[in-house]
């Protein structure tokens, strides 16, 4: 049976649930190999709380989108943070996350927000592409179309994506198994921020018809931006994230900013409870891999500069010979031939 070939690891982080889990199974089970046509497949996803298990059983056809979202979250997170000291590499450890992601850190705030946005994004687009029998194109926008276009085509079904995405992402956060109340509130808040960024990314996309691209007739629909662009937005929010504390406001315990400015947490900001290390040196207890041997950029002035990336420790330079295709020539018809050229590049890695 092909299912037995799947390698799945036991969880040892009991703190990260739901989308955390969504993330974990997606990475642990090779989604493309599971048929998702039997409810027992849901049992493969260890650590689901009963609500989630039921959601899985009742929405088997959504599982490929959810697994794909998990994989996309991983690759987009790593790409978005490739120029930072913390480079999202510990997401590789799934299903067992390191302390950088299993505590209420700024980094976990980003990953939860991104995962929540990605799950809804994936479902919304699967609806529009006709992969899901249960949903189809988004409904036409209520706003009146402009003078030069009409609504048409097939828009991403954001409404359904948000509905099912949040059921999955937030479902188990109700369970007391998923960490302290403060961490649960934090994850719920950050997931909602992720979905808000997703909603804001809905834009009008159009296609021209008419004689040879004259664009005399235009149909437009609402489509979502790429997950990469959503991640870039969330990265800015990560950099500006607010440290919060869990305390009584009136009769109810809430997350409120730690700083003296007395204001409620805003729907647009990511929040975290635990300060992160600077990720300069290796410290497994803190989930820091350190930046030794990371590549840095000598001419950059931002986070990937040798000064910032190497935390002032300095860097080693070495030269590398890269082989590239060059002097490419097009031959009629239809192929291209290229020569191989060697180029020497200077590289810098942190001490
Ligand atoms: C996962 O699936 C991909 C694509 O189907 C395949 O290339 C890869 O070998 C699979 N990995 C494992 C560990 O089964
Ligand atoms: C599920 O899918 C597999 C492979 O596609 C097939 O062999 C099996 O019969 C299906 N099971 C059910 C219950 O549809
Ligand atoms: C991220 O950083 C770690 C530790 O420095 C390094 O081993 C890894 O290759 C980096 N990953 C990427 C994708 O740059
Ligand atoms: C280094 O940074 C500069 C300035 O930001 C940029 O133009 C260049 O492409 C970067 N080089 C590499 C190898 O990333």
mmCIF file of C-alpha atoms and ligand atoms in Angstrom:
data_model
loop_
_atom_site.group_PDB
_atom_site.id
_atom_site.type_symbol
_atom_site.label_atom_id
_atom_site.label_comp_id
_atom_site.label_asym_id
_atom_site.label_seq_id
_atom_site.Cartn_x
_atom_site.Cartn_y
_atom_site.Cartn_z
ATOM 1 C CA UNK A 1 0.000 0.000 0.000
ATOM 2 C CA UNK A 2 1.468 3.332 -1.001
ATOM 3 C CA UNK A 3 0.407 4.952 2.226
ATOM 4 C CA UNK A 4 2.837 2.948 4.279
ATOM 5 C CA UNK A 5 5.692 4.426 2.323
ATOM 6 C CA UNK A 6 5.009 7.812 3.813
ATOM 7 C CA UNK A 7 7.415 8.811 6.438
ATOM 8 C CA UNK A 8 5.815 10.651 9.239
ATOM 9 C CA UNK A 9 7.502 11.566 12.411
ATOM 10 C CA UNK A 10 6.032 11.726 15.856
ATOM 11 C CA UNK A 11 5.334 15.199 17.128
ATOM 12 C CA UNK A 12 7.398 16.348 19.998
ATOM 13 C CA UNK A 13 6.216 19.841 20.009
ATOM 14 C CA UNK A 14 2.791 19.852 21.593
ATOM 15 C CA UNK A 15 2.619 23.614 21.418
ATOM 16 C CA UNK A 16 2.082 24.191 17.753
ATOM 17 C CA UNK A 17 -1.252 23.034 16.569
ATOM 18 C CA UNK A 18 -3.542 23.478 13.592
ATOM 19 C CA UNK A 19 -1.965 25.484 10.840
ATOM 20 C CA UNK A 20 1.150 24.575 12.642
ATOM 21 C CA UNK A 21 -0.106 21.108 12.025
ATOM 22 C CA UNK A 22 -1.240 21.909 8.552
ATOM 23 C CA UNK A 23 2.313 22.902 7.991
ATOM 24 C CA UNK A 24 3.677 19.798 9.631
ATOM 25 C CA UNK A 25 1.711 17.225 7.751
ATOM 26 C CA UNK A 26 2.212 18.931 4.491
ATOM 27 C CA UNK A 27 5.887 18.646 4.985
ATOM 28 C CA UNK A 28 6.010 15.261 6.612
ATOM 29 C CA UNK A 29 3.675 13.500 4.244
ATOM 30 C CA UNK A 30 4.384 13.944 0.624
ATOM 31 C CA UNK A 31 0.978 15.326 -0.258
ATOM 32 C CA UNK A 32 1.057 14.340 -3.868
ATOM 33 C CA UNK A 33 1.221 10.703 -2.929
ATOM 34 C CA UNK A 34 -1.885 10.566 -0.803
ATOM 35 C CA UNK A 35 -5.091 10.006 -2.734
ATOM 36 C CA UNK A 36 -7.277 11.756 -0.163
ATOM 37 C CA UNK A 37 -10.268 9.710 -1.151
ATOM 38 C CA UNK A 38 -10.798 7.847 2.112
ATOM 39 C CA UNK A 39 -11.601 9.290 5.491
ATOM 40 C CA UNK A 40 -8.972 7.073 7.070
ATOM 41 C CA UNK A 41 -6.326 9.158 5.357
ATOM 42 C CA UNK A 42 -7.099 11.809 7.929
ATOM 43 C CA UNK A 43 -5.660 9.556 10.633
ATOM 44 C CA UNK A 44 -2.293 9.977 8.970
ATOM 45 C CA UNK A 45 -2.333 13.507 10.223
ATOM 46 C CA UNK A 46 -1.275 12.832 13.750
ATOM 47 C CA UNK A 47 -2.073 15.351 16.387
ATOM 48 C CA UNK A 48 -5.304 16.641 14.926
ATOM 49 C CA UNK A 49 -7.825 17.614 17.549
ATOM 50 C CA UNK A 50 -11.286 16.037 17.104
ATOM 51 C CA UNK A 51 -12.738 19.126 15.430
ATOM 52 C CA UNK A 52 -9.987 19.110 12.854
ATOM 53 C CA UNK A 53 -10.225 15.410 12.243
ATOM 54 C CA UNK A 54 -13.884 15.897 11.483
ATOM 55 C CA UNK A 55 -13.117 18.824 9.223
ATOM 56 C CA UNK A 56 -10.651 16.635 7.356
ATOM 57 C CA UNK A 57 -13.125 13.753 7.018
ATOM 58 C CA UNK A 58 -15.858 16.040 5.767
ATOM 59 C CA UNK A 59 -13.639 17.957 3.360
ATOM 60 C CA UNK A 60 -11.286 15.361 1.979
ATOM 61 C CA UNK A 61 -11.195 17.076 -1.367
ATOM 62 C CA UNK A 62 -9.695 20.167 0.259
ATOM 63 C CA UNK A 63 -6.709 18.261 1.593
ATOM 64 C CA UNK A 64 -4.504 18.534 -1.493
ATOM 65 C CA UNK A 65 -4.944 22.324 -1.381
ATOM 66 C CA UNK A 66 -4.052 22.355 2.288
ATOM 67 C CA UNK A 67 -1.006 20.190 1.812
ATOM 68 C CA UNK A 68 0.079 22.353 -1.095
ATOM 69 C CA UNK A 69 -0.375 25.424 1.078
ATOM 70 C CA UNK A 70 1.906 23.896 3.682
ATOM 71 C CA UNK A 71 4.621 23.298 1.130
ATOM 72 C CA UNK A 72 4.226 26.763 -0.287
ATOM 73 C CA UNK A 73 4.415 28.295 3.178
ATOM 74 C CA UNK A 74 7.710 26.570 3.708
ATOM 75 C CA UNK A 75 9.339 27.591 0.452
ATOM 76 C CA UNK A 76 8.007 31.147 0.457
ATOM 77 C CA UNK A 77 9.077 31.669 4.064
ATOM 78 C CA UNK A 78 12.607 30.547 3.248
ATOM 79 C CA UNK A 79 12.778 32.723 0.174
ATOM 80 C CA UNK A 80 11.384 35.778 1.937
ATOM 81 C CA UNK A 81 13.919 35.444 4.745
ATOM 82 C CA UNK A 82 16.954 34.369 2.740
ATOM 83 C CA UNK A 83 18.569 37.767 3.397
ATOM 84 C CA UNK A 84 17.964 37.677 7.153
ATOM 85 C CA UNK A 85 19.847 36.134 10.052
ATOM 86 C CA UNK A 86 16.816 34.017 10.896
ATOM 87 C CA UNK A 87 16.181 32.438 7.509
ATOM 88 C CA UNK A 88 13.199 30.208 8.255
ATOM 89 C CA UNK A 89 15.332 27.139 7.835
ATOM 90 C CA UNK A 90 14.012 25.497 10.996
ATOM 91 C CA UNK A 91 10.724 24.980 9.213
ATOM 92 C CA UNK A 92 12.576 22.047 7.692
ATOM 93 C CA UNK A 93 12.432 20.368 11.070
ATOM 94 C CA UNK A 94 8.686 19.909 10.807
ATOM 95 C CA UNK A 95 6.870 18.125 12.278
ATOM 96 C CA UNK A 96 9.080 19.065 15.177
ATOM 97 C CA UNK A 97 9.646 22.776 15.306
ATOM 98 C CA UNK A 98 12.528 24.321 17.175
ATOM 99 C CA UNK A 99 12.108 26.892 19.930
ATOM 100 C CA UNK A 100 12.221 29.691 17.355
ATOM 101 C CA UNK A 101 8.840 28.555 16.095
ATOM 102 C CA UNK A 102 7.250 26.693 18.971
ATOM 103 C CA UNK A 103 7.269 29.628 21.390
ATOM 104 C CA UNK A 104 5.387 32.884 21.016
ATOM 105 C CA UNK A 105 8.170 34.583 19.085
ATOM 106 C CA UNK A 106 8.091 37.182 16.353
ATOM 107 C CA UNK A 107 9.176 34.447 13.936
ATOM 108 C CA UNK A 108 6.260 32.208 14.825
ATOM 109 C CA UNK A 109 3.972 35.239 14.420
ATOM 110 C CA UNK A 110 5.150 35.539 10.840
ATOM 111 C CA UNK A 111 4.822 31.823 10.074
ATOM 112 C CA UNK A 112 1.292 31.581 11.505
ATOM 113 C CA UNK A 113 0.185 34.644 9.570
ATOM 114 C CA UNK A 114 1.735 33.363 6.370
ATOM 115 C CA UNK A 115 0.328 29.857 6.815
ATOM 116 C CA UNK A 116 -3.178 31.212 7.468
ATOM 117 C CA UNK A 117 -3.011 33.432 4.383
ATOM 118 C CA UNK A 118 -1.584 30.656 2.234
ATOM 119 C CA UNK A 119 -4.198 28.056 3.204
ATOM 120 C CA UNK A 120 -7.033 30.428 2.287
ATOM 121 C CA UNK A 121 -5.204 31.514 -0.858
ATOM 122 C CA UNK A 122 -4.740 27.941 -1.966
ATOM 123 C CA UNK A 123 -8.414 27.037 -1.452
ATOM 124 C CA UNK A 124 -9.641 30.257 -3.105
ATOM 125 C CA UNK A 125 -7.581 29.503 -6.206
ATOM 126 C CA UNK A 126 -8.457 25.815 -6.271
ATOM 127 C CA UNK A 127 -12.140 26.846 -6.392
ATOM 128 C CA UNK A 128 -11.493 29.117 -9.368
ATOM 129 C CA UNK A 129 -9.435 26.571 -11.244
ATOM 130 C CA UNK A 130 -12.230 24.018 -11.051
ATOM 131 C CA UNK A 131 -10.289 21.507 -8.934
ATOM 132 C CA UNK A 132 -12.904 21.415 -6.222
ATOM 133 C CA UNK A 133 -16.384 20.083 -6.852
ATOM 134 C CA UNK A 134 -17.737 21.928 -3.835
ATOM 135 C CA UNK A 135 -16.989 25.497 -4.933
ATOM 136 C CA UNK A 136 -16.417 27.463 -8.084
ATOM 137 C CA UNK A 137 -15.541 31.016 -9.135
ATOM 138 C CA UNK A 138 -15.978 33.853 -6.679
ATOM 139 C CA UNK A 139 -19.213 35.782 -7.043
ATOM 140 C CA UNK A 140 -19.084 38.946 -9.119
ATOM 141 C CA UNK A 141 -18.007 41.963 -7.089
ATOM 142 C CA UNK A 142 -20.782 44.211 -5.806
ATOM 143 C CA UNK A 143 -18.996 47.311 -7.029
ATOM 144 C CA UNK A 144 -20.177 48.789 -10.317
ATOM 145 C CA UNK A 145 -17.750 47.988 -13.138
ATOM 146 C CA UNK A 146 -15.885 50.870 -14.731
ATOM 147 C CA UNK A 147 -17.062 52.437 -17.996
ATOM 148 C CA UNK A 148 -14.543 50.440 -20.008
ATOM 149 C CA UNK A 149 -15.056 46.928 -18.691
ATOM 150 C CA UNK A 150 -17.548 44.402 -17.429
ATOM 151 C CA UNK A 151 -17.210 41.731 -14.805
ATOM 152 C CA UNK A 152 -16.551 38.309 -16.235
ATOM 153 C CA UNK A 153 -14.043 35.532 -16.182
ATOM 154 C CA UNK A 154 -13.549 33.524 -13.038
ATOM 155 C CA UNK A 155 -12.428 35.286 -9.889
ATOM 156 C CA UNK A 156 -10.698 33.612 -6.959
ATOM 157 C CA UNK A 157 -13.265 32.451 -4.440
ATOM 158 C CA UNK A 158 -11.899 34.392 -1.509
ATOM 159 C CA UNK A 159 -15.043 34.013 0.546
ATOM 160 C CA UNK A 160 -14.894 30.223 0.503
ATOM 161 C CA UNK A 161 -11.130 30.266 0.927
ATOM 162 C CA UNK A 162 -11.419 32.395 4.037
ATOM 163 C CA UNK A 163 -14.247 30.314 5.456
ATOM 164 C CA UNK A 164 -12.554 26.944 5.081
ATOM 165 C CA UNK A 165 -9.053 28.299 5.602
ATOM 166 C CA UNK A 166 -9.931 29.777 8.960
ATOM 167 C CA UNK A 167 -11.827 26.679 10.012
ATOM 168 C CA UNK A 168 -8.654 24.702 9.424
ATOM 169 C CA UNK A 169 -6.183 27.247 10.657
ATOM 170 C CA UNK A 170 -7.973 28.251 13.811
ATOM 171 C CA UNK A 171 -9.981 25.119 14.609
ATOM 172 C CA UNK A 172 -7.715 23.513 17.119
ATOM 173 C CA UNK A 173 -6.674 26.778 18.690
ATOM 174 C CA UNK A 174 -9.820 26.329 20.767
ATOM 175 C CA UNK A 175 -8.276 23.272 22.338
ATOM 176 C CA UNK A 176 -6.386 23.729 25.579
ATOM 177 C CA UNK A 177 -3.762 21.324 24.245
ATOM 178 C CA UNK A 178 -2.402 24.032 22.019
ATOM 179 C CA UNK A 179 -0.346 25.892 24.574
ATOM 180 C CA UNK A 180 -1.278 28.616 26.989
ATOM 181 C CA UNK A 181 -4.232 30.883 26.472
ATOM 182 C CA UNK A 182 -1.832 33.718 25.690
ATOM 183 C CA UNK A 183 -0.112 31.811 22.868
ATOM 184 C CA UNK A 184 -3.462 30.728 21.486
ATOM 185 C CA UNK A 185 -4.680 34.313 21.419
ATOM 186 C CA UNK A 186 -1.440 35.357 19.793
ATOM 187 C CA UNK A 187 -1.694 32.730 17.055
ATOM 188 C CA UNK A 188 -5.363 33.526 16.437
ATOM 189 C CA UNK A 189 -4.580 37.220 16.161
ATOM 190 C CA UNK A 190 -1.667 36.685 13.781
ATOM 191 C CA UNK A 191 -3.626 34.250 11.616
ATOM 192 C CA UNK A 192 -6.322 36.920 11.301
ATOM 193 C CA UNK A 193 -3.674 39.476 10.303
ATOM 194 C CA UNK A 194 -2.465 37.066 7.621
ATOM 195 C CA UNK A 195 -5.975 36.714 6.260
ATOM 196 C CA UNK A 196 -6.453 40.482 6.335
ATOM 197 C CA UNK A 197 -3.346 40.940 4.207
ATOM 198 C CA UNK A 198 -4.733 38.296 1.870
ATOM 199 C CA UNK A 199 -8.051 40.163 1.618
ATOM 200 C CA UNK A 200 -6.226 43.407 0.895
ATOM 201 C CA UNK A 201 -4.334 41.669 -1.888
ATOM 202 C CA UNK A 202 -7.467 41.098 -3.926
ATOM 203 C CA UNK A 203 -7.082 43.158 -7.049
ATOM 204 C CA UNK A 204 -8.860 43.644 -10.320
ATOM 205 C CA UNK A 205 -7.335 41.687 -13.169
ATOM 206 C CA UNK A 206 -8.473 42.139 -16.721
ATOM 207 C CA UNK A 207 -8.283 40.566 -20.106
ATOM 208 C CA UNK A 208 -8.668 42.377 -23.391
ATOM 209 C CA UNK A 209 -10.784 41.153 -26.224
ATOM 210 C CA UNK A 210 -11.593 42.767 -29.478
ATOM 211 C CA UNK A 211 -9.749 43.121 -32.724
ATOM 212 C CA UNK A 212 -6.058 42.270 -32.450
ATOM 213 C CA UNK A 213 -5.598 43.421 -28.908
ATOM 214 C CA UNK A 214 -7.449 46.683 -29.404
ATOM 215 C CA UNK A 215 -8.978 46.167 -25.992
ATOM 216 C CA UNK A 216 -12.351 47.467 -27.101
ATOM 217 C CA UNK A 217 -13.949 44.875 -24.862
ATOM 218 C CA UNK A 218 -12.464 44.169 -21.478
ATOM 219 C CA UNK A 219 -13.567 41.609 -18.894
ATOM 220 C CA UNK A 220 -12.295 41.853 -15.370
ATOM 221 C CA UNK A 221 -12.414 39.730 -12.262
ATOM 222 C CA UNK A 222 -10.975 39.822 -8.773
ATOM 223 C CA UNK A 223 -7.776 37.841 -8.314
ATOM 224 C CA UNK A 224 -5.336 37.413 -5.448
ATOM 225 C CA UNK A 225 -1.700 38.443 -5.507
ATOM 226 C CA UNK A 226 0.996 35.769 -5.328
ATOM 227 C CA UNK A 227 1.834 34.309 -1.965
ATOM 228 C CA UNK A 228 5.319 35.783 -2.425
ATOM 229 C CA UNK A 229 3.904 39.309 -2.463
ATOM 230 C CA UNK A 230 1.720 38.588 0.537
ATOM 231 C CA UNK A 231 4.792 37.269 2.337
ATOM 232 C CA UNK A 232 6.674 40.480 1.545
ATOM 233 C CA UNK A 233 3.869 42.469 3.171
ATOM 234 C CA UNK A 234 3.920 40.217 6.187
ATOM 235 C CA UNK A 235 7.689 40.546 6.436
ATOM 236 C CA UNK A 236 7.276 44.304 6.822
ATOM 237 C CA UNK A 237 4.771 43.623 9.578
ATOM 238 C CA UNK A 238 7.196 41.142 11.151
ATOM 239 C CA UNK A 239 9.864 43.840 11.297
ATOM 240 C CA UNK A 240 7.402 46.222 12.947
ATOM 241 C CA UNK A 241 5.730 43.610 15.179
ATOM 242 C CA UNK A 242 4.492 44.639 18.615
ATOM 243 C CA UNK A 243 5.448 42.871 21.803
ATOM 244 C CA UNK A 244 2.358 42.193 23.846
ATOM 245 C CA UNK A 245 1.451 40.903 27.229
ATOM 246 C CA UNK A 246 -1.576 38.991 28.427
ATOM 247 C CA UNK A 247 -3.349 40.910 31.152
ATOM 248 C CA UNK A 248 -6.674 42.007 32.470
ATOM 249 C CA UNK A 249 -8.442 44.783 30.653
ATOM 250 C CA UNK A 250 -11.578 45.255 32.681
ATOM 251 C CA UNK A 251 -12.836 41.785 33.483
ATOM 252 C CA UNK A 252 -11.259 39.994 30.541
ATOM 253 C CA UNK A 253 -7.686 38.969 29.899
ATOM 254 C CA UNK A 254 -6.444 40.266 26.577
ATOM 255 C CA UNK A 255 -3.285 40.839 24.631
ATOM 256 C CA UNK A 256 -2.161 44.432 25.032
ATOM 257 C CA UNK A 257 1.042 46.171 23.950
ATOM 258 C CA UNK A 258 3.743 46.010 26.611
ATOM 259 C CA UNK A 259 4.899 49.506 25.998
ATOM 260 C CA UNK A 260 3.275 52.290 27.900
ATOM 261 C CA UNK A 261 1.064 53.476 25.086
ATOM 262 C CA UNK A 262 -2.319 52.348 26.287
ATOM 263 C CA UNK A 263 -4.084 51.150 23.195
ATOM 264 C CA UNK A 264 -5.648 47.968 22.005
ATOM 265 C CA UNK A 265 -3.772 45.693 19.636
ATOM 266 C CA UNK A 266 -4.563 46.626 16.064
ATOM 267 C CA UNK A 267 -5.839 44.281 13.410
ATOM 268 C CA UNK A 268 -3.003 45.278 11.134
ATOM 269 C CA UNK A 269 -0.075 44.428 13.382
ATOM 270 C CA UNK A 270 1.629 41.155 14.132
ATOM 271 C CA UNK A 271 2.120 40.519 17.833
ATOM 272 C CA UNK A 272 4.496 38.342 19.841
ATOM 273 C CA UNK A 273 4.972 37.421 23.491
ATOM 274 C CA UNK A 274 8.571 36.243 23.707
ATOM 275 C CA UNK A 275 11.631 38.156 22.561
ATOM 276 C CA UNK A 276 13.878 36.371 20.098
ATOM 277 C CA UNK A 277 17.641 35.985 20.277
ATOM 278 C CA UNK A 278 19.626 37.977 17.724
ATOM 279 C CA UNK A 279 20.298 34.718 15.826
ATOM 280 C CA UNK A 280 23.979 35.650 15.588
ATOM 281 C CA UNK A 281 25.423 32.626 17.320
ATOM 282 C CA UNK A 282 24.396 29.034 17.450
ATOM 283 C CA UNK A 283 22.162 28.189 20.374
ATOM 284 C CA UNK A 284 19.918 25.164 19.993
ATOM 285 C CA UNK A 285 18.036 25.947 23.210
ATOM 286 C CA UNK A 286 16.913 29.214 21.668
ATOM 287 C CA UNK A 287 16.421 27.784 18.215
ATOM 288 C CA UNK A 288 19.239 29.872 16.776
ATOM 289 C CA UNK A 289 21.437 28.373 14.063
ATOM 290 C CA UNK A 290 23.835 31.316 14.036
ATOM 291 C CA UNK A 291 25.161 32.962 10.918
ATOM 292 C CA UNK A 292 28.562 31.352 10.619
ATOM 293 C CA UNK A 293 29.196 30.342 6.998
ATOM 294 C CA UNK A 294 26.175 32.272 5.767
ATOM 295 C CA UNK A 295 26.798 34.209 2.605
ATOM 296 C CA UNK A 296 26.723 37.981 2.926
ATOM 297 C CA UNK A 297 26.739 40.885 0.510
ATOM 298 C CA UNK A 298 29.644 43.297 0.746
ATOM 299 C CA UNK A 299 27.940 46.139 -1.087
ATOM 300 C CA UNK A 300 24.517 45.846 0.467
ATOM 301 C CA UNK A 301 23.479 48.162 3.286
ATOM 302 C CA UNK A 302 20.512 46.128 4.446
ATOM 303 C CA UNK A 303 20.079 42.945 6.436
ATOM 304 C CA UNK A 304 22.212 40.823 4.120
ATOM 305 C CA UNK A 305 25.213 43.149 4.396
ATOM 306 C CA UNK A 306 28.326 41.510 5.774
ATOM 307 C CA UNK A 307 28.252 43.801 8.753
ATOM 308 C CA UNK A 308 24.725 42.931 9.835
ATOM 309 C CA UNK A 309 24.638 39.308 8.705
ATOM 310 C CA UNK A 310 27.953 38.480 10.377
ATOM 311 C CA UNK A 311 27.144 40.469 13.518
ATOM 312 C CA UNK A 312 30.469 42.315 13.306
ATOM 313 C CA UNK A 313 32.548 39.097 13.401
ATOM 314 C CA UNK A 314 33.949 39.733 9.931
ATOM 315 C CA UNK A 315 33.878 37.545 6.876
ATOM 316 C CA UNK A 316 35.997 35.400 4.624
ATOM 317 C CA UNK A 317 36.233 36.071 0.936
ATOM 318 C CA UNK A 318 36.656 33.400 -1.646
ATOM 319 C CA UNK A 319 36.336 33.265 -5.370
ATOM 320 C CA UNK A 320 34.096 30.938 -7.203
ATOM 321 C CA UNK A 321 34.048 30.101 -10.878
ATOM 322 C CA UNK A 322 30.551 30.012 -12.232
ATOM 323 C CA UNK A 323 29.794 28.425 -15.555
ATOM 324 C CA UNK A 324 27.082 30.115 -17.557
ATOM 325 C CA UNK A 325 25.439 29.727 -20.898
ATOM 326 C CA UNK A 326 26.527 32.495 -23.236
ATOM 327 C CA UNK A 327 26.739 33.577 -26.866
ATOM 328 C CA UNK A 328 23.435 31.884 -27.468
ATOM 329 C CA UNK A 329 22.362 31.598 -31.043
ATOM 330 C CA UNK A 330 18.917 30.898 -32.395
ATOM 331 C CA UNK A 331 18.711 28.484 -35.254
ATOM 332 C CA UNK A 332 15.789 28.382 -37.658
ATOM 333 C CA UNK A 333 13.787 26.354 -36.775
ATOM 334 C CA UNK A 334 13.614 25.870 -33.710
ATOM 335 C CA UNK A 335 16.509 25.460 -31.406
ATOM 336 C CA UNK A 336 19.123 27.446 -29.558
ATOM 337 C CA UNK A 337 22.794 26.677 -29.113
ATOM 338 C CA UNK A 338 24.950 28.252 -26.447
ATOM 339 C CA UNK A 339 28.562 28.255 -25.439
ATOM 340 C CA UNK A 340 29.750 27.824 -21.916
ATOM 341 C CA UNK A 341 31.501 30.782 -20.359
ATOM 342 C CA UNK A 342 33.333 30.887 -17.083
ATOM 343 C CA UNK A 343 33.112 33.864 -14.822
ATOM 344 C CA UNK A 344 34.895 34.457 -11.561
ATOM 345 C CA UNK A 345 32.795 35.858 -8.758
ATOM 346 C CA UNK A 346 33.793 36.975 -5.301
ATOM 347 C CA UNK A 347 31.788 35.502 -2.479
ATOM 348 C CA UNK A 348 31.775 36.415 1.159
ATOM 349 C CA UNK A 349 30.834 34.201 4.047
ATOM 350 C CA UNK A 350 30.549 35.078 7.706
ATOM 351 C CA UNK A 351 33.270 34.066 10.133
HETATM 352 C C1 LIG B 1 7.393 13.579 -3.184
HETATM 353 O O1 LIG B 1 6.713 13.786 -4.395
HETATM 354 C C2 LIG B 1 7.516 14.284 -5.435
HETATM 355 C C3 LIG B 1 6.645 14.608 -6.644
HETATM 356 O O2 LIG B 1 5.624 13.679 -6.807
HETATM 357 C C4 LIG B 1 8.608 13.239 -5.751
HETATM 358 O O3 LIG B 1 9.445 13.736 -6.785
HETATM 359 C C5 LIG B 1 9.422 12.989 -4.496
HETATM 360 O O4 LIG B 1 10.394 11.977 -4.732
HETATM 361 C C6 LIG B 1 8.530 12.570 -3.342
HETATM 362 N N1 LIG B 1 9.303 12.465 -2.123
HETATM 363 C C7 LIG B 1 9.209 11.450 -1.269
HETATM 364 C C8 LIG B 1 10.056 11.517 -0.055
HETATM 365 O O5 LIG B 1 8.456 10.519 -1.448
HETATM 366 C C1 LIG B 2 -8.758 5.822 -3.829
HETATM 367 O O1 LIG B 2 -7.798 6.083 -4.846
HETATM 368 C C2 LIG B 2 -6.983 4.972 -5.171
HETATM 369 C C3 LIG B 2 -5.900 5.416 -6.149
HETATM 370 O O2 LIG B 2 -6.305 6.502 -6.910
HETATM 371 C C4 LIG B 2 -7.857 3.845 -5.712
HETATM 372 O O3 LIG B 2 -7.048 2.725 -6.027
HETATM 373 C C5 LIG B 2 -8.899 3.476 -4.658
HETATM 374 O O4 LIG B 2 -9.777 2.492 -5.182
HETATM 375 C C6 LIG B 2 -9.702 4.706 -4.238
HETATM 376 N N1 LIG B 2 -10.569 4.358 -3.116
HETATM 377 C C7 LIG B 2 -11.835 4.761 -3.025
HETATM 378 C C8 LIG B 2 -12.562 4.355 -1.800
HETATM 379 O O5 LIG B 2 -12.347 5.474 -3.875
HETATM 380 C C1 LIG B 3 19.897 29.284 6.634
HETATM 381 O O1 LIG B 3 20.858 29.416 7.623
HETATM 382 C C2 LIG B 3 21.442 28.188 8.042
HETATM 383 C C3 LIG B 3 22.351 28.461 9.235
HETATM 384 O O2 LIG B 3 23.265 29.450 9.024
HETATM 385 C C4 LIG B 3 22.171 27.565 6.861
HETATM 386 O O3 LIG B 3 22.737 26.327 7.245
HETATM 387 C C5 LIG B 3 21.176 27.348 5.731
HETATM 388 O O4 LIG B 3 21.844 26.868 4.584
HETATM 389 C C6 LIG B 3 20.460 28.642 5.387
HETATM 390 N N1 LIG B 3 19.388 28.331 4.457
HETATM 391 C C7 LIG B 3 19.203 29.020 3.341
HETATM 392 C C8 LIG B 3 18.045 28.576 2.487
HETATM 393 O O5 LIG B 3 19.876 29.974 3.026
HETATM 394 C C1 LIG B 4 24.464 42.869 -3.215
HETATM 395 O O1 LIG B 4 23.766 44.047 -2.908
HETATM 396 C C2 LIG B 4 23.718 44.984 -3.977
HETATM 397 C C3 LIG B 4 23.075 46.267 -3.415
HETATM 398 O O2 LIG B 4 21.911 45.984 -2.709
HETATM 399 C C4 LIG B 4 22.943 44.365 -5.131
HETATM 400 O O3 LIG B 4 22.872 45.268 -6.201
HETATM 401 C C5 LIG B 4 23.649 43.076 -5.569
HETATM 402 O O4 LIG B 4 22.891 42.424 -6.578
HETATM 403 C C6 LIG B 4 23.827 42.140 -4.398
HETATM 404 N N1 LIG B 4 24.657 41.007 -4.799
HETATM 405 C C7 LIG B 4 24.324 39.737 -4.605
HETATM 406 C C8 LIG B 4 25.309 38.702 -5.010
HETATM 407 O O5 LIG B 4 23.253 39.412 -4.086
#
